[in-house]
C-alpha positions as MATLAB code, in Angstrom:
seq = 'LPHAENCAFRWIQNRCKPFNSIHAEVRNRKTTASQSCSRQTLLTGLFTQRIYLVLDLSHRQLIRLPHDGHNQPLTWSEEVARYCFVWVTLIGAATLLRLSDGHPELDSLRNQAGPFLRNAIDIFSRFMTIVCCLAISIGGIRMIESQFQQMSPSVGIPMWTMYLSMAVPSLIGVFWVLWRAKHGPVED';
ca = [
      46.455   12.933   36.677;
      43.402   15.294   35.708;
      42.434   15.253   39.154;
      45.490   16.534   40.283;
      45.467   19.156   37.701;
      41.966   20.205   38.490;
      42.845   20.356   42.233;
      46.023   22.439   41.391;
      43.924   24.778   39.494;
      41.423   24.935   42.183;
      44.081   25.704   44.587;
      45.729   28.357   42.855;
      42.362   29.726   42.128;
      41.793   30.030   45.809;
      44.869   31.481   46.571;
      44.285   33.893   43.653;
      40.881   35.439   44.943;
      42.282   37.786   47.537;
      44.502   38.963   44.852;
      41.688   39.635   42.310;
      39.689   41.475   44.897;
      42.405   43.760   45.932;
      42.926   44.462   42.164;
      39.372   45.552   41.660;
      39.265   47.408   44.857;
      42.350   49.345   43.670;
      40.736   49.671   39.951;
      37.463   51.129   41.897;
      39.661   53.764   43.989;
      41.543   54.803   40.933;
      38.405   55.482   39.304;
      36.858   56.973   42.181;
      39.841   59.297   42.562;
      39.825   60.303   38.960;
      36.074   61.175   38.835;
      36.511   62.889   42.171;
      39.178   65.160   40.532;
      37.526   65.663   37.063;
      34.260   66.715   39.331;
      36.234   69.005   41.504;
      38.027   70.652   38.378;
      34.649   71.128   36.650;
      33.120   72.381   39.674;
      35.817   74.863   40.641;
      35.776   76.273   37.061;
      32.098   76.961   36.942;
      32.277   78.445   40.264;
      35.196   80.702   39.411;
      33.497   81.523   36.068;
      29.938   82.359   38.170;
      31.864   84.558   40.502;
      33.280   86.708   37.621;
      30.342   87.010   35.789;
      28.479   88.211   39.109;
      31.378   90.718   39.624;
      30.622   91.801   35.999;
      26.907   92.417   36.247;
      27.141   93.894   39.623;
      29.812   96.207   38.226;
      27.533   97.124   35.426;
      24.286   97.291   37.194;
      24.793   98.155   40.538;
      27.955  100.577   40.563;
      27.157  102.193   37.274;
      30.281  103.969   36.573;
      29.562  105.559   33.316;
      31.948  106.039   30.332;
      31.034  107.969   27.643;
      27.434  107.785   28.691;
      27.625  103.928   28.561;
      27.776  101.511   31.191;
      31.262   99.868   30.547;
      31.834   96.167   31.382;
      34.815   95.077   33.535;
      36.694   93.607   30.344;
      38.951   91.345   32.638;
      36.433   89.584   34.246;
      34.573   88.666   31.029;
      38.113   87.657   29.700;
      38.665   85.398   32.654;
      34.787   84.028   32.387;
      35.417   83.112   28.926;
      38.581   81.012   29.739;
      36.668   79.453   32.314;
      33.929   78.470   30.103;
      36.383   77.137   27.558;
      38.144   75.029   30.229;
      35.169   73.639   31.753;
      33.870   72.887   28.421;
      36.515   70.867   27.353;
      37.438   69.247   30.165;
      33.565   68.220   30.732;
      33.416   66.781   27.078;
      36.642   64.503   27.564;
      35.175   63.487   30.918;
      31.913   62.424   29.444;
      33.977   59.949   27.482;
      34.232   57.744   30.270;
      30.245   57.337   30.643;
      28.416   54.823   27.997;
      25.906   57.165   26.988;
      27.900   60.691   27.582;
      28.124   61.642   23.881;
      25.169   61.284   21.204;
      26.366   58.323   18.938;
      24.777   57.362   15.673;
      24.040   53.378   16.764;
      21.367   51.958   14.035;
      24.128   50.250   12.159;
      25.760   48.738   15.493;
      22.531   47.717   16.727;
      21.455   45.818   13.558;
      24.803   44.408   13.284;
      26.209   40.880   14.552;
      28.320   40.304   17.499;
      31.507   40.441   15.481;
      30.620   43.260   13.203;
      29.389   45.054   16.446;
      32.765   44.559   18.186;
      34.586   45.854   14.961;
      32.436   49.130   15.012;
      33.203   49.503   18.604;
      36.996   49.123   18.081;
      36.710   51.572   14.889;
      34.838   54.092   16.937;
      37.292   53.989   19.897;
      40.259   54.468   17.378;
      38.845   57.207   15.511;
      37.856   58.863   18.732;
      41.360   58.578   20.023;
      42.801   59.940   16.649;
      40.327   62.987   16.856;
      41.600   63.795   20.597;
      45.244   63.516   19.722;
      44.693   65.824   16.443;
      43.102   68.109   18.818;
      45.999   67.890   21.535;
      48.729   68.385   18.750;
      46.988   71.492   17.367;
      46.751   72.487   20.884;
      50.548   72.240   21.397;
      51.074   73.869   18.003;
      49.125   76.783   19.086;
      51.441   76.626   22.266;
      54.607   76.973   20.556;
      53.526   79.570   17.891;
      52.042   81.903   20.382;
      54.271   81.207   23.277;
      54.850   85.035   24.157;
      51.396   86.238   23.829;
      49.771   87.923   26.371;
      45.683   88.009   26.803;
      44.726   91.738   26.294;
      42.967   92.461   29.322;
      44.322   90.347   32.301;
      47.836   90.012   31.075;
      47.927   86.182   31.394;
      49.990   83.984   29.113;
      47.778   82.854   25.938;
      49.765   79.539   26.502;
      47.598   78.686   29.211;
      44.680   78.975   27.077;
      45.881   77.145   24.534;
      46.569   74.395   26.985;
      42.977   73.647   27.112;
      42.967   71.895   23.785;
      45.955   69.759   24.608;
      45.051   68.553   28.172;
      41.590   67.712   27.889;
      42.135   65.660   24.647;
      44.653   63.741   26.461;
      42.170   63.160   29.241;
      39.686   61.975   26.640;
      42.399   59.511   25.334;
      42.843   58.179   28.957;
      39.028   57.619   29.049;
      38.710   55.747   25.778;
      41.559   53.726   26.819;
      39.866   53.047   30.391;
      36.600   52.057   28.549;
      38.106   50.053   26.491;
      39.984   48.131   29.351;
      37.680   48.231   32.126;
      34.111   49.389   30.758;
      32.317   52.403   31.136;
      32.148   53.994   34.225;
      28.775   54.553   35.588;
      28.002   57.443   38.037;
];
């Protein structure tokens, strides 16, 4: 009977190998797609920020339209560059949570601990990271609710789009913390 159980177990294991490789391939594709989406978002934000800063600089230095004797900057381009900077910074910080060494950490206690305590410290660290990300996200949602009608001074876009930069990247950070807990860090 033990031989029959071993044979059945091996038969099932051999039949499941293709499914395991398919699952691993799907997981790798999901990781690659989310990495690509993160990179494209960050690159678009950085490119947009650079364009507006170059536009502002060229307006100030090349066109030189004096207003009361001073070269006035384009206030709307500074505002858009500032918004791009905030979005890129927060999305970048959330995206770095997917890497094993994305953010600095104090690991002297963890390195000296045994395997059980090291695992407990890792779980506590992940839990506190999720709590902080959710707190930032909830704060962003509250800002959206309280300032929903407010418009930006120069561009005139709704300020909730700016406050959304607190909520969305924080939720992306929660996603990456949970992903790392289940699948391990993503290495570029």
